[in-house]
Amino acid sequence: MHPFRRAVEAGDVSALESLFAEDAVFTSPVVFKPYAGKAITAAIVRGAARVFGDIHYVREIVSADGRDHALVFKATVNGLQVHGCDFLHLDEDGLIDDLTVMVRPLSAAKALAEAMGAQFDQIHREVAAAQATVPEPQ
């Protein structure tokens, strides 16, 4: 079981950030442009944890080299059942450098877009706080 899955299922959002590479990219199921960087990726995943109810993974598929994972999940968003998949790619250090999420059906994707849209003020505050704590290069 991948540590990402373990952390999500346990509701341990604090463990998630350490799993992402600095250059991680998050591709949303409802927004065209990907989000680049560890801080925004981690903040979006924390926002999703606040939005998804009773998320649980039903299948985990791993590539032969162990660097690609497909984590199929079920959850609820505003009372609608969501079926989805988290696609993870790991860099040479075993950190997640690419996270793509896909969801269905369309009604649930729309509910997810609305619920996540309501999270973005908090997400932006979390990113700003994370960037404020990073020391300047000497």
PDB file of C-alpha atoms in Angstrom:
ATOM      1  CA  MET A   1       0.000   0.000   0.000  1.00  0.00           C
ATOM      2  CA  HIS A   2       1.432   3.357  -1.030  1.00  0.00           C
ATOM      3  CA  PRO A   3       1.974   5.838   1.847  1.00  0.00           C
ATOM      4  CA  PHE A   4      -0.274   8.367   0.056  1.00  0.00           C
ATOM      5  CA  ARG A   5      -3.175   5.934   0.221  1.00  0.00           C
ATOM      6  CA  ARG A   6      -2.403   5.090   3.841  1.00  0.00           C
ATOM      7  CA  ALA A   7      -2.338   8.794   4.831  1.00  0.00           C
ATOM      8  CA  VAL A   8      -5.543   9.656   2.951  1.00  0.00           C
ATOM      9  CA  GLU A   9      -7.473   6.724   4.390  1.00  0.00           C
ATOM     10  CA  ALA A  10      -6.211   7.533   7.899  1.00  0.00           C
ATOM     11  CA  GLY A  11      -7.108  11.213   7.497  1.00  0.00           C
ATOM     12  CA  ASP A  12      -3.464  12.084   8.258  1.00  0.00           C
ATOM     13  CA  VAL A  13      -3.145  15.198   6.096  1.00  0.00           C
ATOM     14  CA  SER A  14       0.025  16.266   7.902  1.00  0.00           C
ATOM     15  CA  ALA A  15       1.807  13.166   6.554  1.00  0.00           C
ATOM     16  CA  LEU A  16       0.871  13.963   2.960  1.00  0.00           C
ATOM     17  CA  GLU A  17       3.103  16.988   2.406  1.00  0.00           C
ATOM     18  CA  SER A  18       6.286  15.002   3.057  1.00  0.00           C
ATOM     19  CA  LEU A  19       5.351  12.675   0.186  1.00  0.00           C
ATOM     20  CA  PHE A  20       5.547  15.407  -2.480  1.00  0.00           C
ATOM     21  CA  ALA A  21       8.641  16.479  -4.415  1.00  0.00           C
ATOM     22  CA  GLU A  22       9.410  20.216  -4.481  1.00  0.00           C
ATOM     23  CA  ASP A  23       8.532  20.286  -8.188  1.00  0.00           C
ATOM     24  CA  ALA A  24       5.295  18.307  -7.789  1.00  0.00           C
ATOM     25  CA  VAL A  25       2.509  19.031 -10.262  1.00  0.00           C
ATOM     26  CA  PHE A  26      -1.181  18.602  -9.475  1.00  0.00           C
ATOM     27  CA  THR A  27      -3.646  18.135 -12.328  1.00  0.00           C
ATOM     28  CA  SER A  28      -7.230  18.718 -11.263  1.00  0.00           C
ATOM     29  CA  PRO A  29     -10.264  16.888 -12.588  1.00  0.00           C
ATOM     30  CA  VAL A  30     -12.111  20.190 -13.001  1.00  0.00           C
ATOM     31  CA  VAL A  31      -9.487  22.848 -13.864  1.00  0.00           C
ATOM     32  CA  PHE A  32      -7.616  22.906 -17.178  1.00  0.00           C
ATOM     33  CA  LYS A  33      -4.253  24.323 -16.053  1.00  0.00           C
ATOM     34  CA  PRO A  34      -2.089  22.149 -13.745  1.00  0.00           C
ATOM     35  CA  TYR A  35      -0.801  23.571 -10.463  1.00  0.00           C
ATOM     36  CA  ALA A  36       2.983  23.436 -10.018  1.00  0.00           C
ATOM     37  CA  GLY A  37       4.882  23.197  -6.739  1.00  0.00           C
ATOM     38  CA  LYS A  38       4.849  21.270  -3.501  1.00  0.00           C
ATOM     39  CA  ALA A  39       3.091  23.960  -1.440  1.00  0.00           C
ATOM     40  CA  ILE A  40       0.070  24.339  -3.751  1.00  0.00           C
ATOM     41  CA  THR A  41      -0.166  20.585  -4.377  1.00  0.00           C
ATOM     42  CA  ALA A  42      -0.177  19.819  -0.647  1.00  0.00           C
ATOM     43  CA  ALA A  43      -2.685  22.609   0.066  1.00  0.00           C
ATOM     44  CA  ILE A  44      -5.060  21.356  -2.634  1.00  0.00           C
ATOM     45  CA  VAL A  45      -4.854  17.802  -1.271  1.00  0.00           C
ATOM     46  CA  ARG A  46      -5.631  19.124   2.226  1.00  0.00           C
ATOM     47  CA  GLY A  47      -8.591  21.032   0.750  1.00  0.00           C
ATOM     48  CA  ALA A  48      -9.799  17.864  -0.953  1.00  0.00           C
ATOM     49  CA  ALA A  49      -9.558  16.036   2.376  1.00  0.00           C
ATOM     50  CA  ARG A  50     -11.956  18.637   3.821  1.00  0.00           C
ATOM     51  CA  VAL A  51     -14.362  18.147   0.892  1.00  0.00           C
ATOM     52  CA  PHE A  52     -14.407  14.390   0.342  1.00  0.00           C
ATOM     53  CA  GLY A  53     -16.517  12.392   2.771  1.00  0.00           C
ATOM     54  CA  ASP A  54     -15.780   8.777   3.665  1.00  0.00           C
ATOM     55  CA  ILE A  55     -13.085   8.364   1.031  1.00  0.00           C
ATOM     56  CA  HIS A  56     -11.800   4.838   0.649  1.00  0.00           C
ATOM     57  CA  TYR A  57      -9.667   3.160  -1.962  1.00  0.00           C
ATOM     58  CA  VAL A  58     -11.021   0.082  -3.688  1.00  0.00           C
ATOM     59  CA  ARG A  59      -8.053  -0.803  -5.878  1.00  0.00           C
ATOM     60  CA  GLU A  60      -4.374   0.012  -6.215  1.00  0.00           C
ATOM     61  CA  ILE A  61      -2.547  -0.690  -9.455  1.00  0.00           C
ATOM     62  CA  VAL A  62       1.252  -0.358  -9.571  1.00  0.00           C
ATOM     63  CA  SER A  63       3.555  -0.339 -12.589  1.00  0.00           C
ATOM     64  CA  ALA A  64       6.304  -2.944 -12.870  1.00  0.00           C
ATOM     65  CA  ASP A  65       8.980  -0.406 -11.877  1.00  0.00           C
ATOM     66  CA  GLY A  66       6.901   0.872  -8.923  1.00  0.00           C
ATOM     67  CA  ARG A  67       7.003   4.495 -10.067  1.00  0.00           C
ATOM     68  CA  ASP A  68       3.397   4.750 -11.260  1.00  0.00           C
ATOM     69  CA  HIS A  69       0.343   4.100  -9.087  1.00  0.00           C
ATOM     70  CA  ALA A  70      -3.358   4.238  -9.905  1.00  0.00           C
ATOM     71  CA  LEU A  71      -5.453   4.463  -6.740  1.00  0.00           C
ATOM     72  CA  VAL A  72      -9.152   3.926  -7.451  1.00  0.00           C
ATOM     73  CA  PHE A  73     -11.423   5.461  -4.819  1.00  0.00           C
ATOM     74  CA  LYS A  74     -15.003   6.064  -3.797  1.00  0.00           C
ATOM     75  CA  ALA A  75     -16.162   9.004  -1.708  1.00  0.00           C
ATOM     76  CA  THR A  76     -19.005  11.461  -1.304  1.00  0.00           C
ATOM     77  CA  VAL A  77     -19.158  15.178  -2.019  1.00  0.00           C
ATOM     78  CA  ASN A  78     -22.212  17.063  -0.822  1.00  0.00           C
ATOM     79  CA  GLY A  79     -24.183  13.820  -0.671  1.00  0.00           C
ATOM     80  CA  LEU A  80     -23.223  12.639  -4.155  1.00  0.00           C
ATOM     81  CA  GLN A  81     -21.204   9.466  -4.657  1.00  0.00           C
ATOM     82  CA  VAL A  82     -17.933  10.064  -6.488  1.00  0.00           C
ATOM     83  CA  HIS A  83     -15.842   7.408  -8.202  1.00  0.00           C
ATOM     84  CA  GLY A  84     -12.343   8.486  -9.004  1.00  0.00           C
ATOM     85  CA  CYS A  85      -8.716   7.684  -9.459  1.00  0.00           C
ATOM     86  CA  ASP A  86      -5.537   9.281  -8.145  1.00  0.00           C
ATOM     87  CA  PHE A  87      -2.676   8.759 -10.581  1.00  0.00           C
ATOM     88  CA  LEU A  88       0.703   9.128  -8.875  1.00  0.00           C
ATOM     89  CA  HIS A  89       4.119   9.267 -10.491  1.00  0.00           C
ATOM     90  CA  LEU A  90       7.195   8.982  -8.287  1.00  0.00           C
ATOM     91  CA  ASP A  91      10.533  10.616  -8.995  1.00  0.00           C
ATOM     92  CA  GLU A  92      13.873   8.850  -8.593  1.00  0.00           C
ATOM     93  CA  ASP A  93      13.792   9.613  -4.835  1.00  0.00           C
ATOM     94  CA  GLY A  94      10.359   7.990  -4.413  1.00  0.00           C
ATOM     95  CA  LEU A  95       8.560  11.322  -3.947  1.00  0.00           C
ATOM     96  CA  ILE A  96       5.352  12.166  -5.792  1.00  0.00           C
ATOM     97  CA  ASP A  97       6.226  14.524  -8.639  1.00  0.00           C
ATOM     98  CA  ASP A  98       2.915  14.212 -10.459  1.00  0.00           C
ATOM     99  CA  LEU A  99      -0.609  13.759  -9.095  1.00  0.00           C
ATOM    100  CA  THR A 100      -3.526  13.646 -11.498  1.00  0.00           C
ATOM    101  CA  VAL A 101      -7.061  13.146 -10.237  1.00  0.00           C
ATOM    102  CA  MET A 102     -10.010  12.046 -12.345  1.00  0.00           C
ATOM    103  CA  VAL A 103     -13.609  11.699 -11.138  1.00  0.00           C
ATOM    104  CA  ARG A 104     -17.016  10.648 -12.388  1.00  0.00           C
ATOM    105  CA  PRO A 105     -19.967  11.047 -12.857  1.00  0.00           C
ATOM    106  CA  LEU A 106     -20.372  14.554 -14.227  1.00  0.00           C
ATOM    107  CA  SER A 107     -22.828  15.560 -11.478  1.00  0.00           C
ATOM    108  CA  ALA A 108     -20.249  14.623  -8.842  1.00  0.00           C
ATOM    109  CA  ALA A 109     -17.464  16.401 -10.751  1.00  0.00           C
ATOM    110  CA  LYS A 110     -19.590  19.558 -10.759  1.00  0.00           C
ATOM    111  CA  ALA A 111     -20.249  19.195  -7.020  1.00  0.00           C
ATOM    112  CA  LEU A 112     -16.522  18.694  -6.464  1.00  0.00           C
ATOM    113  CA  ALA A 113     -15.684  21.797  -8.516  1.00  0.00           C
ATOM    114  CA  GLU A 114     -18.096  23.869  -6.447  1.00  0.00           C
ATOM    115  CA  ALA A 115     -16.886  22.477  -3.115  1.00  0.00           C
ATOM    116  CA  MET A 116     -13.212  22.913  -4.010  1.00  0.00           C
ATOM    117  CA  GLY A 117     -13.874  26.428  -5.290  1.00  0.00           C
ATOM    118  CA  ALA A 118     -15.103  27.282  -1.804  1.00  0.00           C
ATOM    119  CA  GLN A 119     -11.778  25.964  -0.402  1.00  0.00           C
ATOM    120  CA  PHE A 120      -9.488  28.161  -2.472  1.00  0.00           C
ATOM    121  CA  ASP A 121      -9.277  31.127  -0.088  1.00  0.00           C
ATOM    122  CA  GLN A 122      -8.031  28.715   2.589  1.00  0.00           C
ATOM    123  CA  ILE A 123      -5.740  26.960   0.095  1.00  0.00           C
ATOM    124  CA  HIS A 124      -4.149  30.285  -0.909  1.00  0.00           C
ATOM    125  CA  ARG A 125      -3.632  31.202   2.773  1.00  0.00           C
ATOM    126  CA  GLU A 126      -1.927  27.837   3.388  1.00  0.00           C
ATOM    127  CA  VAL A 127       0.375  28.324   0.386  1.00  0.00           C
ATOM    128  CA  ALA A 128       1.287  31.854   1.507  1.00  0.00           C
ATOM    129  CA  ALA A 129       2.037  30.594   5.019  1.00  0.00           C
ATOM    130  CA  ALA A 130       4.196  27.754   3.653  1.00  0.00           C
ATOM    131  CA  GLN A 131       6.147  30.132   1.431  1.00  0.00           C
ATOM    132  CA  ALA A 132       6.642  32.598   4.294  1.00  0.00           C
ATOM    133  CA  THR A 133       8.346  29.894   6.365  1.00  0.00           C
ATOM    134  CA  VAL A 134      10.856  28.931   3.657  1.00  0.00           C
ATOM    135  CA  PRO A 135      14.248  30.553   4.422  1.00  0.00           C
ATOM    136  CA  GLU A 136      15.791  32.718   1.727  1.00  0.00           C
ATOM    137  CA  PRO A 137      18.846  31.194  -0.011  1.00  0.00           C
ATOM    138  CA  GLN A 138      22.143  32.520   1.348  1.00  0.00           C
TER     139      GLN A 138
END
